[in-house]
Amino acid sequence: MPCVAEVFSSQVALDIPGRRCSDCCVKQHSRVAIMAEDRASLEQLAAQVELAARALLTLSTRASLELPGSVSLTQLRALAAVEDIESCTLSALAEALMISISSASRLVDRVAATGLLDRRQSETSRREVTLRVTPRGKRLLRRHEAARRAVFADALREISPSEADALLVGLRAVAAHMGRAAADDESA
């Protein structure tokens, strides 16, 4: 298995069973960005990142199974987005989740029916709906965050400090790029 730093280096390491880089450190590996022209390496990296992301999603799903009731990950994402967005409207939620307004409306209907979300007519516009997470919804979100952190901590227990550092560097780079891309979309 390639070390995380190698995955983010300019040459994507091949998956070699049993291979571990126990003394890996981002500082020891080149972190030159993969060039878009090197399509094969980029596609190989994308496949490896997709597999890793799927594993993280599995961990998040496992944490959601510990919650009472039958709240889906999509519903949890909606609750978290509403909590994060000040004066959240239906269109703002749809944009945050990258879904259509009609899909967001159906999702809000389902979550509001469970008592986790409050949906009210906007005070400023009769055509707009304002969304708020209820106290019960906030408790559920905090419980899910705690369960997710416990599941992640359990999964990370076996990796070395340098692997953990490399993982964080990679995830922060992806998050920063996504933040820049979102800002660029908003300014366009």
PDB file of C-alpha atoms in Angstrom:
ATOM      1  CA  MET A   1       0.000   0.000   0.000  1.00  0.00           C
ATOM      2  CA  PRO A   2       1.505   3.375  -0.896  1.00  0.00           C
ATOM      3  CA  CYS A   3       2.018   5.862   1.871  1.00  0.00           C
ATOM      4  CA  VAL A   4      -0.268   8.865   1.820  1.00  0.00           C
ATOM      5  CA  ALA A   5       2.520  11.299   0.978  1.00  0.00           C
ATOM      6  CA  GLU A   6       3.422   9.279  -2.109  1.00  0.00           C
ATOM      7  CA  VAL A   7      -0.164   9.428  -3.294  1.00  0.00           C
ATOM      8  CA  PHE A   8       0.085  13.204  -3.187  1.00  0.00           C
ATOM      9  CA  SER A   9       3.508  13.313  -4.819  1.00  0.00           C
ATOM     10  CA  SER A  10       4.167  13.796  -8.507  1.00  0.00           C
ATOM     11  CA  GLN A  11       4.407  10.070  -9.171  1.00  0.00           C
ATOM     12  CA  VAL A  12       1.534   7.904  -8.029  1.00  0.00           C
ATOM     13  CA  ALA A  13       2.890   4.832  -6.280  1.00  0.00           C
ATOM     14  CA  LEU A  14       1.537   1.459  -7.318  1.00  0.00           C
ATOM     15  CA  ASP A  15      -0.407  -0.614  -4.826  1.00  0.00           C
ATOM     16  CA  ILE A  16       2.069  -3.248  -3.709  1.00  0.00           C
ATOM     17  CA  PRO A  17       0.521  -5.659  -1.181  1.00  0.00           C
ATOM     18  CA  GLY A  18       2.179  -5.511   2.204  1.00  0.00           C
ATOM     19  CA  ARG A  19       4.231  -2.381   1.402  1.00  0.00           C
ATOM     20  CA  ARG A  20       4.156   0.249   4.132  1.00  0.00           C
ATOM     21  CA  CYS A  21       6.242   3.323   4.592  1.00  0.00           C
ATOM     22  CA  SER A  22       6.579   3.368   8.368  1.00  0.00           C
ATOM     23  CA  ASP A  23       8.927   6.346   8.449  1.00  0.00           C
ATOM     24  CA  CYS A  24       7.073   8.279   5.780  1.00  0.00           C
ATOM     25  CA  CYS A  25       6.830  12.003   6.192  1.00  0.00           C
ATOM     26  CA  VAL A  26       5.534  14.603   3.804  1.00  0.00           C
ATOM     27  CA  LYS A  27       8.861  16.421   4.127  1.00  0.00           C
ATOM     28  CA  GLN A  28      10.688  13.314   2.861  1.00  0.00           C
ATOM     29  CA  HIS A  29       8.614  13.036  -0.312  1.00  0.00           C
ATOM     30  CA  SER A  30       8.244  15.335  -3.244  1.00  0.00           C
ATOM     31  CA  ARG A  31       4.842  17.050  -3.193  1.00  0.00           C
ATOM     32  CA  VAL A  32       5.056  18.341  -6.731  1.00  0.00           C
ATOM     33  CA  ALA A  33       1.526  18.595  -8.123  1.00  0.00           C
ATOM     34  CA  ILE A  34       0.433  16.066 -10.678  1.00  0.00           C
ATOM     35  CA  MET A  35       0.268  17.751 -14.037  1.00  0.00           C
ATOM     36  CA  ALA A  36      -3.019  17.606 -15.881  1.00  0.00           C
ATOM     37  CA  GLU A  37      -1.114  16.502 -18.991  1.00  0.00           C
ATOM     38  CA  ASP A  38      -0.098  13.295 -17.213  1.00  0.00           C
ATOM     39  CA  ARG A  39      -3.603  11.898 -17.604  1.00  0.00           C
ATOM     40  CA  ALA A  40      -2.772   8.284 -16.677  1.00  0.00           C
ATOM     41  CA  SER A  41      -1.200   9.298 -13.352  1.00  0.00           C
ATOM     42  CA  LEU A  42      -4.015  11.712 -12.638  1.00  0.00           C
ATOM     43  CA  GLU A  43      -6.638   9.032 -13.337  1.00  0.00           C
ATOM     44  CA  GLN A  44      -4.767   6.541 -11.145  1.00  0.00           C
ATOM     45  CA  LEU A  45      -4.587   9.091  -8.335  1.00  0.00           C
ATOM     46  CA  ALA A  46      -8.285   9.899  -8.741  1.00  0.00           C
ATOM     47  CA  ALA A  47      -9.137   6.188  -8.460  1.00  0.00           C
ATOM     48  CA  GLN A  48      -7.066   5.833  -5.278  1.00  0.00           C
ATOM     49  CA  VAL A  49      -8.558   8.980  -3.754  1.00  0.00           C
ATOM     50  CA  GLU A  50     -12.052   7.768  -4.629  1.00  0.00           C
ATOM     51  CA  LEU A  51     -11.402   4.480  -2.816  1.00  0.00           C
ATOM     52  CA  ALA A  52     -10.069   6.328   0.223  1.00  0.00           C
ATOM     53  CA  ALA A  53     -13.064   8.686   0.198  1.00  0.00           C
ATOM     54  CA  ARG A  54     -15.390   5.702   0.012  1.00  0.00           C
ATOM     55  CA  ALA A  55     -13.695   4.289   3.121  1.00  0.00           C
ATOM     56  CA  LEU A  56     -14.233   7.599   4.963  1.00  0.00           C
ATOM     57  CA  LEU A  57     -17.881   7.618   3.895  1.00  0.00           C
ATOM     58  CA  THR A  58     -18.221   4.068   5.233  1.00  0.00           C
ATOM     59  CA  LEU A  59     -16.892   5.271   8.587  1.00  0.00           C
ATOM     60  CA  SER A  60     -19.397   8.123   8.620  1.00  0.00           C
ATOM     61  CA  THR A  61     -22.182   5.682   7.758  1.00  0.00           C
ATOM     62  CA  ARG A  62     -21.093   3.408  10.605  1.00  0.00           C
ATOM     63  CA  ALA A  63     -21.315   6.363  13.002  1.00  0.00           C
ATOM     64  CA  SER A  64     -24.837   7.201  11.782  1.00  0.00           C
ATOM     65  CA  LEU A  65     -25.983   3.666  12.580  1.00  0.00           C
ATOM     66  CA  GLU A  66     -25.459   4.472  16.253  1.00  0.00           C
ATOM     67  CA  LEU A  67     -28.094   7.226  16.114  1.00  0.00           C
ATOM     68  CA  PRO A  68     -31.669   6.698  17.259  1.00  0.00           C
ATOM     69  CA  GLY A  69     -34.319   6.501  14.557  1.00  0.00           C
ATOM     70  CA  SER A  70     -33.652   6.173  10.888  1.00  0.00           C
ATOM     71  CA  VAL A  71     -31.917   9.389   9.880  1.00  0.00           C
ATOM     72  CA  SER A  72     -30.032   9.066   6.598  1.00  0.00           C
ATOM     73  CA  LEU A  73     -26.639  10.591   5.837  1.00  0.00           C
ATOM     74  CA  THR A  74     -28.366  12.902   3.356  1.00  0.00           C
ATOM     75  CA  GLN A  75     -30.689  14.121   6.101  1.00  0.00           C
ATOM     76  CA  LEU A  76     -27.719  14.619   8.434  1.00  0.00           C
ATOM     77  CA  ARG A  77     -25.931  16.592   5.705  1.00  0.00           C
ATOM     78  CA  ALA A  78     -29.028  18.765   5.300  1.00  0.00           C
ATOM     79  CA  LEU A  79     -29.227  19.404   9.046  1.00  0.00           C
ATOM     80  CA  ALA A  80     -25.528  20.300   9.181  1.00  0.00           C
ATOM     81  CA  ALA A  81     -25.861  22.612   6.163  1.00  0.00           C
ATOM     82  CA  VAL A  82     -28.860  24.410   7.660  1.00  0.00           C
ATOM     83  CA  GLU A  83     -26.951  24.845  10.915  1.00  0.00           C
ATOM     84  CA  ASP A  84     -23.927  26.248   9.050  1.00  0.00           C
ATOM     85  CA  ILE A  85     -25.859  28.710   6.873  1.00  0.00           C
ATOM     86  CA  GLU A  86     -27.105  31.865   8.548  1.00  0.00           C
ATOM     87  CA  SER A  87     -30.707  32.611   7.601  1.00  0.00           C
ATOM     88  CA  CYS A  88     -30.929  29.403   5.620  1.00  0.00           C
ATOM     89  CA  THR A  89     -33.456  29.381   2.815  1.00  0.00           C
ATOM     90  CA  LEU A  90     -34.567  26.454   0.699  1.00  0.00           C
ATOM     91  CA  SER A  91     -32.529  27.713  -2.262  1.00  0.00           C
ATOM     92  CA  ALA A  92     -29.417  28.183  -0.074  1.00  0.00           C
ATOM     93  CA  LEU A  93     -29.786  24.602   1.188  1.00  0.00           C
ATOM     94  CA  ALA A  94     -30.232  23.288  -2.366  1.00  0.00           C
ATOM     95  CA  GLU A  95     -27.097  25.134  -3.427  1.00  0.00           C
ATOM     96  CA  ALA A  96     -25.096  23.893  -0.429  1.00  0.00           C
ATOM     97  CA  LEU A  97     -26.106  20.273  -1.093  1.00  0.00           C
ATOM     98  CA  MET A  98     -25.808  20.713  -4.868  1.00  0.00           C
ATOM     99  CA  ILE A  99     -29.339  19.451  -5.483  1.00  0.00           C
ATOM    100  CA  SER A 100     -32.411  20.939  -7.138  1.00  0.00           C
ATOM    101  CA  ILE A 101     -34.788  23.109  -5.143  1.00  0.00           C
ATOM    102  CA  SER A 102     -37.568  20.538  -5.594  1.00  0.00           C
ATOM    103  CA  SER A 103     -35.293  17.791  -4.183  1.00  0.00           C
ATOM    104  CA  ALA A 104     -34.329  20.074  -1.310  1.00  0.00           C
ATOM    105  CA  SER A 105     -37.998  20.772  -0.625  1.00  0.00           C
ATOM    106  CA  ARG A 106     -38.840  17.046  -0.434  1.00  0.00           C
ATOM    107  CA  LEU A 107     -35.789  16.466   1.782  1.00  0.00           C
ATOM    108  CA  VAL A 108     -36.823  19.307   4.113  1.00  0.00           C
ATOM    109  CA  ASP A 109     -40.363  17.896   4.278  1.00  0.00           C
ATOM    110  CA  ARG A 110     -39.006  14.517   5.436  1.00  0.00           C
ATOM    111  CA  VAL A 111     -36.605  16.021   8.000  1.00  0.00           C
ATOM    112  CA  ALA A 112     -39.171  18.512   9.310  1.00  0.00           C
ATOM    113  CA  ALA A 113     -41.667  15.647   9.790  1.00  0.00           C
ATOM    114  CA  THR A 114     -39.205  14.067  12.254  1.00  0.00           C
ATOM    115  CA  GLY A 115     -39.053  17.248  14.340  1.00  0.00           C
ATOM    116  CA  LEU A 116     -35.364  17.867  13.590  1.00  0.00           C
ATOM    117  CA  LEU A 117     -35.888  20.900  11.367  1.00  0.00           C
ATOM    118  CA  ASP A 118     -38.199  23.888  11.572  1.00  0.00           C
ATOM    119  CA  ARG A 119     -39.568  25.303   8.321  1.00  0.00           C
ATOM    120  CA  ARG A 120     -41.230  28.736   8.423  1.00  0.00           C
ATOM    121  CA  GLN A 121     -42.290  31.425   6.053  1.00  0.00           C
ATOM    122  CA  SER A 122     -39.629  34.123   5.814  1.00  0.00           C
ATOM    123  CA  GLU A 123     -40.272  37.344   7.677  1.00  0.00           C
ATOM    124  CA  THR A 124     -38.915  39.333   4.724  1.00  0.00           C
ATOM    125  CA  SER A 125     -40.535  37.530   1.791  1.00  0.00           C
ATOM    126  CA  ARG A 126     -43.769  35.561   1.569  1.00  0.00           C
ATOM    127  CA  ARG A 127     -42.273  33.493  -1.242  1.00  0.00           C
ATOM    128  CA  GLU A 128     -39.264  32.362   0.786  1.00  0.00           C
ATOM    129  CA  VAL A 129     -38.973  29.676   3.447  1.00  0.00           C
ATOM    130  CA  THR A 130     -36.557  29.981   6.379  1.00  0.00           C
ATOM    131  CA  LEU A 131     -35.063  26.814   7.839  1.00  0.00           C
ATOM    132  CA  ARG A 132     -33.722  26.265  11.349  1.00  0.00           C
ATOM    133  CA  VAL A 133     -32.421  23.198  13.128  1.00  0.00           C
ATOM    134  CA  THR A 134     -34.546  22.432  16.188  1.00  0.00           C
ATOM    135  CA  PRO A 135     -32.949  21.789  19.596  1.00  0.00           C
ATOM    136  CA  ARG A 136     -33.645  18.075  19.030  1.00  0.00           C
ATOM    137  CA  GLY A 137     -31.897  18.303  15.646  1.00  0.00           C
ATOM    138  CA  LYS A 138     -28.901  20.035  17.240  1.00  0.00           C
ATOM    139  CA  ARG A 139     -28.622  17.277  19.847  1.00  0.00           C
ATOM    140  CA  LEU A 140     -28.707  14.675  17.081  1.00  0.00           C
ATOM    141  CA  LEU A 141     -25.970  16.507  15.139  1.00  0.00           C
ATOM    142  CA  ARG A 142     -23.737  16.712  18.241  1.00  0.00           C
ATOM    143  CA  ARG A 143     -24.327  13.024  18.907  1.00  0.00           C
ATOM    144  CA  HIS A 144     -23.446  12.135  15.304  1.00  0.00           C
ATOM    145  CA  GLU A 145     -20.284  14.267  15.442  1.00  0.00           C
ATOM    146  CA  ALA A 146     -19.188  12.466  18.619  1.00  0.00           C
ATOM    147  CA  ALA A 147     -19.967   9.045  17.131  1.00  0.00           C
ATOM    148  CA  ARG A 148     -18.157   9.919  13.894  1.00  0.00           C
ATOM    149  CA  ARG A 149     -15.062  11.126  15.776  1.00  0.00           C
ATOM    150  CA  ALA A 150     -15.029   7.923  17.825  1.00  0.00           C
ATOM    151  CA  VAL A 151     -15.258   5.793  14.673  1.00  0.00           C
ATOM    152  CA  PHE A 152     -12.500   7.840  12.992  1.00  0.00           C
ATOM    153  CA  ALA A 153     -10.290   7.632  16.093  1.00  0.00           C
ATOM    154  CA  ASP A 154     -10.732   3.874  16.153  1.00  0.00           C
ATOM    155  CA  ALA A 155      -9.771   3.620  12.468  1.00  0.00           C
ATOM    156  CA  LEU A 156      -6.753   5.930  12.900  1.00  0.00           C
ATOM    157  CA  ARG A 157      -5.400   4.116  15.945  1.00  0.00           C
ATOM    158  CA  GLU A 158      -3.139   1.883  13.834  1.00  0.00           C
ATOM    159  CA  ILE A 159      -1.450   4.524  11.663  1.00  0.00           C
ATOM    160  CA  SER A 160       1.860   6.145  12.482  1.00  0.00           C
ATOM    161  CA  PRO A 161       2.183   9.842  13.388  1.00  0.00           C
ATOM    162  CA  SER A 162       3.879  10.570  10.064  1.00  0.00           C
ATOM    163  CA  GLU A 163       1.074   8.830   8.158  1.00  0.00           C
ATOM    164  CA  ALA A 164      -1.448  10.877  10.138  1.00  0.00           C
ATOM    165  CA  ASP A 165       0.455  14.074   9.287  1.00  0.00           C
ATOM    166  CA  ALA A 166       0.516  13.146   5.595  1.00  0.00           C
ATOM    167  CA  LEU A 167      -3.199  12.333   5.669  1.00  0.00           C
ATOM    168  CA  LEU A 168      -3.995  15.725   7.203  1.00  0.00           C
ATOM    169  CA  VAL A 169      -1.807  17.545   4.687  1.00  0.00           C
ATOM    170  CA  GLY A 170      -3.620  15.849   1.827  1.00  0.00           C
ATOM    171  CA  LEU A 171      -7.101  16.380   3.216  1.00  0.00           C
ATOM    172  CA  ARG A 172      -6.374  20.031   4.016  1.00  0.00           C
ATOM    173  CA  ALA A 173      -5.073  20.556   0.474  1.00  0.00           C
ATOM    174  CA  VAL A 174      -8.264  19.101  -0.972  1.00  0.00           C
ATOM    175  CA  ALA A 175     -10.431  21.190   1.390  1.00  0.00           C
ATOM    176  CA  ALA A 176      -8.505  24.365   0.526  1.00  0.00           C
ATOM    177  CA  HIS A 177      -8.852  23.689  -3.191  1.00  0.00           C
ATOM    178  CA  MET A 178     -12.582  23.065  -2.795  1.00  0.00           C
ATOM    179  CA  GLY A 179     -12.916  26.309  -0.843  1.00  0.00           C
ATOM    180  CA  ARG A 180     -11.102  28.238  -3.574  1.00  0.00           C
ATOM    181  CA  ALA A 181     -13.223  26.582  -6.275  1.00  0.00           C
ATOM    182  CA  ALA A 182     -16.421  27.485  -4.395  1.00  0.00           C
ATOM    183  CA  ALA A 183     -15.240  31.091  -4.006  1.00  0.00           C
ATOM    184  CA  ASP A 184     -14.421  31.244  -7.709  1.00  0.00           C
ATOM    185  CA  ASP A 185     -17.902  29.932  -8.552  1.00  0.00           C
ATOM    186  CA  GLU A 186     -19.513  32.580  -6.342  1.00  0.00           C
ATOM    187  CA  SER A 187     -17.511  35.401  -7.925  1.00  0.00           C
ATOM    188  CA  ALA A 188     -18.251  34.256 -11.479  1.00  0.00           C
TER     189      ALA A 188
END
